[in-house]
Coordinates of C-alpha atoms and ligand atoms in Angstrom, one line a residue:
X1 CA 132.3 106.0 64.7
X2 CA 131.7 105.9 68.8
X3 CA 130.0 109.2 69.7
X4 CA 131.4 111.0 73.5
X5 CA 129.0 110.2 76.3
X6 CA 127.6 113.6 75.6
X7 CA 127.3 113.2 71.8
X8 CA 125.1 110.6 72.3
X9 CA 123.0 111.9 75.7
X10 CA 122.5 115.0 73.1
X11 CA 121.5 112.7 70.3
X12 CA 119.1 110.6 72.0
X13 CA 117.7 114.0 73.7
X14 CA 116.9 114.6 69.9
X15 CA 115.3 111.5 69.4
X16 CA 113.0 111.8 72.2
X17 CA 112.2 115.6 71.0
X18 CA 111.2 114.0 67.4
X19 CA 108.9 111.5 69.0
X20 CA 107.4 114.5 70.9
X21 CA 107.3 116.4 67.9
X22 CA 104.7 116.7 64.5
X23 CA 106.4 114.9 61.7
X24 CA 105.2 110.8 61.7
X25 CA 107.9 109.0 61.2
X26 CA 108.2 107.6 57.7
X27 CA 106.5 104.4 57.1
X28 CA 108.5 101.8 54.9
X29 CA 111.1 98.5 56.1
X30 CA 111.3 97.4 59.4
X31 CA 114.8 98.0 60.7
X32 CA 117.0 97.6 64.4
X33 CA 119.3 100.7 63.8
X34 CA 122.0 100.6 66.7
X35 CA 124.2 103.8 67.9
X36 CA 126.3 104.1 70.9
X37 CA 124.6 105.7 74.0
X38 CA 127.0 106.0 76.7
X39 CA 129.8 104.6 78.7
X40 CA 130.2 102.9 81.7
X41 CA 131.9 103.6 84.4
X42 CA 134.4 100.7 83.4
X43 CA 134.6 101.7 80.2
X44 CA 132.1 99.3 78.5
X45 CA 130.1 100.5 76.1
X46 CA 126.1 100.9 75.8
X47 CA 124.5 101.2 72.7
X48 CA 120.5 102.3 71.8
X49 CA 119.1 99.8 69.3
X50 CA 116.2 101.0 68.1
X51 CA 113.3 99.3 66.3
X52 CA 111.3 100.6 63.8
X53 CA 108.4 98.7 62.2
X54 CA 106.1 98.8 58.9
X55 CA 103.3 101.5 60.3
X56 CA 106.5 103.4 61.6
X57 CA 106.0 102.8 64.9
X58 CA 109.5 102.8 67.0
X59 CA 111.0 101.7 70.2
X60 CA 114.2 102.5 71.6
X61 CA 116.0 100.1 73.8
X62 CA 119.7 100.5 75.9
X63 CA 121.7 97.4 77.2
X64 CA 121.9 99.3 80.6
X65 CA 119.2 97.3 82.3
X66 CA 117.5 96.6 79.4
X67 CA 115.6 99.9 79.3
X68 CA 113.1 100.9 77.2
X69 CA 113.8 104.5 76.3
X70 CA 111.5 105.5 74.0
X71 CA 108.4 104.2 72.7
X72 CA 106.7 106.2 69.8
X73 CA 103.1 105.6 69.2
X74 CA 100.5 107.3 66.9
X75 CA 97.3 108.5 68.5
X76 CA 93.9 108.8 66.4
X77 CA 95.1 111.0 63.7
X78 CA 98.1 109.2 63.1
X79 CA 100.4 111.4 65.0
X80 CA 103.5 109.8 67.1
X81 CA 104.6 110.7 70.4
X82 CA 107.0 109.0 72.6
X83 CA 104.9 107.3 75.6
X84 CA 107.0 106.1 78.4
X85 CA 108.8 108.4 80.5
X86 CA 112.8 108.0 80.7
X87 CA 115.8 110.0 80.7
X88 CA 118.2 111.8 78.1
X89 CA 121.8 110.5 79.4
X90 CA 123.0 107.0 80.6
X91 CA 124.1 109.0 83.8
X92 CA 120.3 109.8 84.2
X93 CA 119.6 106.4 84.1
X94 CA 122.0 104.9 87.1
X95 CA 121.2 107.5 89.0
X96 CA 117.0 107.5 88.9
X97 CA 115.4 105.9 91.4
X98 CA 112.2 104.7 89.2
X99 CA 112.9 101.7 87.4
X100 CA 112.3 103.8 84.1
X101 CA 111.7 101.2 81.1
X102 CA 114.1 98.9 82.9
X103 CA 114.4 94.8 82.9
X104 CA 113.5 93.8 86.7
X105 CA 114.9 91.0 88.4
X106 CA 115.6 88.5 89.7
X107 CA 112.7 89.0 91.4
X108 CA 110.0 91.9 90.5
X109 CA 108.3 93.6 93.5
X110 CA 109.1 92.9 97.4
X111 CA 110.1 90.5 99.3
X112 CA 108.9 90.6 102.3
X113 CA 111.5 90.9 105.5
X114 CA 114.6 90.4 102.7
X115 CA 114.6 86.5 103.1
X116 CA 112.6 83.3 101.9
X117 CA 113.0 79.6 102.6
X118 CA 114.2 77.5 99.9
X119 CA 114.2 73.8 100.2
X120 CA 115.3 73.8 103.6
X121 CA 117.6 76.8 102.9
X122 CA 117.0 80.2 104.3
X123 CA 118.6 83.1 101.9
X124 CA 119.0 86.6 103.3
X125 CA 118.8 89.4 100.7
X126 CA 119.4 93.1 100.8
X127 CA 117.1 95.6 102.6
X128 CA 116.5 98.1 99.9
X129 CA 113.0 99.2 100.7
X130 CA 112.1 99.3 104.5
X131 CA 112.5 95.8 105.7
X132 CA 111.8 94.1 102.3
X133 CA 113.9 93.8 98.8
X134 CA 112.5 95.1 96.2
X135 CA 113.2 94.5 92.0
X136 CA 115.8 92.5 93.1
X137 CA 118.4 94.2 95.6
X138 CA 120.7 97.5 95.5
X139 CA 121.7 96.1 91.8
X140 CA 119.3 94.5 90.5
X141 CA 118.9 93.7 86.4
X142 CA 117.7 97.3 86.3
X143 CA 121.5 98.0 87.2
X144 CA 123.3 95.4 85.0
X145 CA 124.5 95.6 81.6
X146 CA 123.5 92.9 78.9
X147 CA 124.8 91.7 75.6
X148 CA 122.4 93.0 73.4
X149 CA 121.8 91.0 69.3
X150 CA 119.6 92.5 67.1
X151 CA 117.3 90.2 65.2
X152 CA 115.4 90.5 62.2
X153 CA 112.1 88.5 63.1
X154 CA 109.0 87.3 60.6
X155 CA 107.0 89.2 63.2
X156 CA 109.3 92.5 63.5
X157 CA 112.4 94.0 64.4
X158 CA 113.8 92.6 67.7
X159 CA 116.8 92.9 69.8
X160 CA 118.1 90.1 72.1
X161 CA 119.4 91.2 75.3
X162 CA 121.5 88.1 77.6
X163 CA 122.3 88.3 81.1
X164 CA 124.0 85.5 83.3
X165 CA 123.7 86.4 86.8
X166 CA 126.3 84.5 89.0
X167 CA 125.3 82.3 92.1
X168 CA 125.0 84.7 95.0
X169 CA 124.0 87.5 93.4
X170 CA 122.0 90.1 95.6
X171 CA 121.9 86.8 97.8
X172 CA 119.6 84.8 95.0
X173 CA 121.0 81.1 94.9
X174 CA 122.2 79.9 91.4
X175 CA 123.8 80.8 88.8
X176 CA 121.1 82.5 86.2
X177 CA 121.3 82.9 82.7
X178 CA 118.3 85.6 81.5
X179 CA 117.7 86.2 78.3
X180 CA 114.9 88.9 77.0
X181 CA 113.9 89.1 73.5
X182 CA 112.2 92.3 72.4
X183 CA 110.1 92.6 69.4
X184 CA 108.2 95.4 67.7
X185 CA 105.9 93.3 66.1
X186 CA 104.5 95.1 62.6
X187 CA 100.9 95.1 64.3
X188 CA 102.0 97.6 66.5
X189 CA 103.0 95.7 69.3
X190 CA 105.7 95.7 71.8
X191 CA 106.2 92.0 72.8
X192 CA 108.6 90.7 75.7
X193 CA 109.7 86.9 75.8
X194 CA 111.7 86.0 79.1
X195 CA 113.6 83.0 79.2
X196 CA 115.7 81.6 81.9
X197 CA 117.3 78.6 83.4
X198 CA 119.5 78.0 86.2
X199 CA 122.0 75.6 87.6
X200 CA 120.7 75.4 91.2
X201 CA 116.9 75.8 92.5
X202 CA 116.3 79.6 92.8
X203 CA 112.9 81.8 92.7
X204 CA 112.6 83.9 89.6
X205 CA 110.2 87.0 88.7
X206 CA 111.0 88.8 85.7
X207 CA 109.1 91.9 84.4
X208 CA 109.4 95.3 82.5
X209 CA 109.1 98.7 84.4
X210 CA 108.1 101.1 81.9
X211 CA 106.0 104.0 82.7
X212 CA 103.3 104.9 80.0
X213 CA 101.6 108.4 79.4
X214 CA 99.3 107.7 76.4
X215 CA 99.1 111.6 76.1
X216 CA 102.9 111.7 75.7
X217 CA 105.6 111.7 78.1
X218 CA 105.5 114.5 80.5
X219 CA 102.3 115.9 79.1
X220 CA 99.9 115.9 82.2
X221 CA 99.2 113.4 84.9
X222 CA 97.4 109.9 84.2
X223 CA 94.2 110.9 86.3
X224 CA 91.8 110.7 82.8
X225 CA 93.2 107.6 81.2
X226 CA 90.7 104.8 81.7
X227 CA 91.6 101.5 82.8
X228 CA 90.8 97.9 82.7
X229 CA 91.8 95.5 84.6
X230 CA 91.2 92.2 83.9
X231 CA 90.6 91.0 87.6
X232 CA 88.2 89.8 90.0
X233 CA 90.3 89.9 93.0
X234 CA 93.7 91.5 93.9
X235 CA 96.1 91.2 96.6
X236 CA 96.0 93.5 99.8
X237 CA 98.9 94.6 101.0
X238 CA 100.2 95.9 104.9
X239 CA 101.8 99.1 104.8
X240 CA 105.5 97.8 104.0
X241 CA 103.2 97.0 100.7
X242 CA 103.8 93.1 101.6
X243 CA 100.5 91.0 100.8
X244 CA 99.1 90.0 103.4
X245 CA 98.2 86.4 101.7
X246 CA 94.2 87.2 100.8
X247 CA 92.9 87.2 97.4
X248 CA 90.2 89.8 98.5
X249 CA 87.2 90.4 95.6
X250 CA 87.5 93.7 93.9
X251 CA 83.7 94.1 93.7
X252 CA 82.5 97.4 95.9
X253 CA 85.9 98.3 96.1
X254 CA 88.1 101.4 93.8
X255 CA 90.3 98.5 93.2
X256 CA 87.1 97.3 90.7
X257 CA 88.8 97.8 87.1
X258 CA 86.3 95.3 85.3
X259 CA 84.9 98.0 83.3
X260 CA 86.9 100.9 81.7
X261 CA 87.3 103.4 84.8
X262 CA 89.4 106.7 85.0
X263 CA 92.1 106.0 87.3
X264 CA 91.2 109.5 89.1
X265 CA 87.6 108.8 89.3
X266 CA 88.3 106.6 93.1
X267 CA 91.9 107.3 93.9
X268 CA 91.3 109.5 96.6
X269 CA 89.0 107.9 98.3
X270 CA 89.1 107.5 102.2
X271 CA 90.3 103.6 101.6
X272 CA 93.2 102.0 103.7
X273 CA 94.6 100.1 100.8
X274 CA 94.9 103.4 98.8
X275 CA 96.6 104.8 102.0
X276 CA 99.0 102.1 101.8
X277 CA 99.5 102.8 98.3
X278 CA 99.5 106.2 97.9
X279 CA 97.3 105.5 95.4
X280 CA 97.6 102.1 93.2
X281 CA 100.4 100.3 93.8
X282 CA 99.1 96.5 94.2
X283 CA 98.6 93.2 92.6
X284 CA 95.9 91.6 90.8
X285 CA 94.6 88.3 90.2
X286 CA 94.0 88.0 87.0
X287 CA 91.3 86.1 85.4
X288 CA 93.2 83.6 83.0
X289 CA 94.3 80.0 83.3
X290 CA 97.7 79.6 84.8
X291 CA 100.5 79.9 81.6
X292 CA 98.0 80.3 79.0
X293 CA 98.4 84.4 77.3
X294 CA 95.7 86.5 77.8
X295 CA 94.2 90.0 78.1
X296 CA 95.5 91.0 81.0
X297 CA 94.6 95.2 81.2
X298 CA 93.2 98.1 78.6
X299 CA 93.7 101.9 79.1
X300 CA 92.5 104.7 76.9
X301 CA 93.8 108.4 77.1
X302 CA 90.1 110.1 75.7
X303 CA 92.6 113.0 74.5
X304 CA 94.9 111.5 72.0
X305 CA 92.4 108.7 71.5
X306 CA 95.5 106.0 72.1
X307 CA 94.7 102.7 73.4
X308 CA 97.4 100.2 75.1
X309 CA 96.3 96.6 75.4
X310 CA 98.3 94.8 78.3
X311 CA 98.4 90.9 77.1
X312 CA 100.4 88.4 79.7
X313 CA 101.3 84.6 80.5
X314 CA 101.8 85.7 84.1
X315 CA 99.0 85.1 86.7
X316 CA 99.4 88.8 88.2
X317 CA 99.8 92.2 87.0
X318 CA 101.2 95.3 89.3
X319 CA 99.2 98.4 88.8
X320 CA 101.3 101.0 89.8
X321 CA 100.4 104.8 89.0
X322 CA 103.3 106.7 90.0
X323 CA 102.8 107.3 93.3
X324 CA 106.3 107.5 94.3
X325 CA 106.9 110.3 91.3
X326 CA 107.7 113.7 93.1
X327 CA 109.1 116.2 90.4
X328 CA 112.5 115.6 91.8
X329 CA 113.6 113.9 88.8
X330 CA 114.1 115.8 85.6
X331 CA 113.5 113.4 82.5
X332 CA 113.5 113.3 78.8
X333 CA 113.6 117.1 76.9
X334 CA 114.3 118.7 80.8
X335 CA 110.6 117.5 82.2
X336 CA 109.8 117.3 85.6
X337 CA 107.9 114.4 85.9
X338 CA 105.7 115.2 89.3
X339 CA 103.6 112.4 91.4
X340 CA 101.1 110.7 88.1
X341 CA 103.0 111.6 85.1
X342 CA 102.7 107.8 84.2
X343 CA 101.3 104.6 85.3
X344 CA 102.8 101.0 84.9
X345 CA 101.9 97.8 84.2
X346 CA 103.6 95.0 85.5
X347 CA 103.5 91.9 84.4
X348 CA 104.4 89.1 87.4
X349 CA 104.1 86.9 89.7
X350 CA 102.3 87.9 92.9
X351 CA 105.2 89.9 95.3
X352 CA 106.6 87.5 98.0
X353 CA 105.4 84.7 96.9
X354 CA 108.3 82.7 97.8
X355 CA 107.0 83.7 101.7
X356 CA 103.5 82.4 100.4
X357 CA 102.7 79.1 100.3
X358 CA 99.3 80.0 98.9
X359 CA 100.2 82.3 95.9
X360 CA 101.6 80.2 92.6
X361 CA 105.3 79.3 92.8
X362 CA 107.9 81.4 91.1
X363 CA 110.7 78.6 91.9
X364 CA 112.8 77.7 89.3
X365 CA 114.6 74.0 89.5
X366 CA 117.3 73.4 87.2
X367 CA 117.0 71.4 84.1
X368 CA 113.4 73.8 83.7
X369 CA 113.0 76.6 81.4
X370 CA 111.2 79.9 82.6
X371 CA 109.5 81.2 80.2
X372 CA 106.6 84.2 79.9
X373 CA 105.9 86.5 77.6
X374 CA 103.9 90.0 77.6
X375 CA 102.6 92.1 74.7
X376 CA 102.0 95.7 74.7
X377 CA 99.5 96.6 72.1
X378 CA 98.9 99.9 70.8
X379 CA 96.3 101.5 68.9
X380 CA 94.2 104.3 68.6
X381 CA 90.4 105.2 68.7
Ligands
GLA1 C1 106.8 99.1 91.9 C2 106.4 99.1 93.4 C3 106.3 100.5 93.8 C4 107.5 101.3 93.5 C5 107.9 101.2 92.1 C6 109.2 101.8 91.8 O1 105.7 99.4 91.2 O2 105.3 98.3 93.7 O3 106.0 100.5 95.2 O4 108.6 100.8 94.3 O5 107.9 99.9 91.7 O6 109.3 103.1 92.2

């Protein structure tokens, strides 16, 4: 049976308010349940798959941008709450301005001035933030929907989510076929594999925008979770938030995450890349050969005792804490969610690096395969 548009905003409002709530969720087989969600526009359906694994751990995930929903984790005694911020409705969802849970692309973070130069080609794309694009255009794979397969893995539940993006496309050249697998692995882990190939030489930059709350969504601001980065050097940014091409060392500055720090302990300092910011909202280098998958971040919430342990194939990682947050928009259970509820940690390639010669390439050439993948790990201590 389809559920009404309501039926199913209503229902997954319940959902979130169970992952919010006391009772663990039972332990036993790993399953992909899916239900419909909502209804586009067009009529095409959307449908929640969600994932449940051995410990009991679940994540919810739409075909609307590929949208993490909900994300239910247990802190130190075991009990779950739902950790990423999001919405109730699919309405909610097109009409946020956050990126909440969502697949970005084609290309995650700005580019700067809305073009690039591509083997002798210059591409113009839309202006969507200032003079820059940003996640990809007005409609970007935030905005799209996919066809979504769930998969029984040896690792996990997973769901297979497929997107061909046609030559042109918020003014990206070739025609792009995306596909995102993810898995709740039974060790408590949600993984992301993004593969891609195209049929003309494009640039590609594929990452996931959830927003985590270790506490639970909605509960507080992210000022005591402690974070590592694992980073000598990041990228400074101009105000438009475009890098300005240095790899400056983190050493001396707030922007040192070596060692476990609480994102509040420096984020008001008088510093001119925080001002840019508004807090963190910039790229670091991270220390790991190029391709190879490795720890990329850790953050602990002291409270609930959760950990989340960021592991990447990408050379960068956005650090973004919510700076852009205001209260405005009303999420998951009717919470505000005001400037901190959350931070996020995305997975990349360094923003504009198609404008910089220096950073690593995100051009894809066809007959090539991208391919990265990032693990969320979650645990408790
Ligand atoms: C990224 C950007 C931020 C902001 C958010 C979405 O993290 O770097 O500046 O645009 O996405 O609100």
């Amino acid at each position: 049976m389809r559920y009404s548009f309501l039926a199913a905003g209503a229902l997954s409002g319940v959902l979130a308010f169970a992952c919010l709530g006391q009772a663990p969720v039972k332990k036993g087989n790993p399953s992909v349940k899916m239900q419909p969600y909502g209804k586009m526009p067009d009529g095409s359906e959307i449908d929640l798959y969600t994932l449940t694994n051995v410990a009991g751990m679940q994540a919810g995930i739409i075909n609307y941008g590929g949208a993490v929903v909900t994300l239910a984790a247990p802190d130190k005694s075991g009990k779950f709450a739902d950790v990423v911020l999001g919405m109730d409705t699919l309405a909610g969802y097109m009409q946020e301005p956050n990126y909440f849970g969502a697949l970005i692309g084609r290309y995650g973070n700005r580019i700067g001035h809305a073009t690039f130069k591509l083997e002798g080609k210059t591409y113009t794309l839309p202006k969507n933030n200032g003079e820059n694009t940003l996640h990809g255009g007005n409609a970007g794979f935030d905005k799209r929907v996919w066809k979504a397969r769930e998969m029984s893995t040896a690792n996990g539940p997973a769901v297979e989510l497929t997107y061909v993006s046609k030559d042109g496309e918020e003014g990206f050249p070739g025609t792009l076929t995306a596909k995102v697998v993810y898995t709740l692995t039974d060790a408590n882990e949600l993984k992301i594999e993004y593969t891609a190939t195209t049929d003309k030489p494009t640039v590609l930059n594929l990452t996931n925008h959830s927003y985590f709350n270790l506490a639970g969504a909605g509960v507080g601001d992210n000022l005591q979770h402690q974070v590592m980065i694992n980073a000598n050097q990041f990228t400074p940014v101009d105000e438009g938030l475009i890098p300005t091409g240095e790899l400056k060392a983190v050493k001396g500055t707030p922007f040192d995450f070596t060692k476990l720090t609480a994102i509040g302990a420096r984020i008001n300092q008088d510093d001119q890349q925080l001002k840019f910011g508004k807090g963190y909202d910039h790229n670091w280098v991270l220390n790991k050969r190029m391709g190879a998958m490795g720890k990329a971040a850790e953050v602990y919430e002291p409270k609930s005792g959760r950990v989340l342990e960021v592991f990447t194939t990408e050379p960068g990682l956005q650090f973004y804490t919510g700076n852009f947050l205001d209260g405005s928009v009303t999420g998951k259970g009717g919470i505000a969610y005001p400037m901190r509820a959350a931070f996020c940690m995305e997975t990349q390639h360094y923003p504009d690096s198609p404008n910089q010669p220096k950073f690593p390439s995100t051009e894809l050439k066809s007959g090539q395969t991208y391919h990265t993948v990032t693990t969320y790990k979650f645990s408790a201590r």
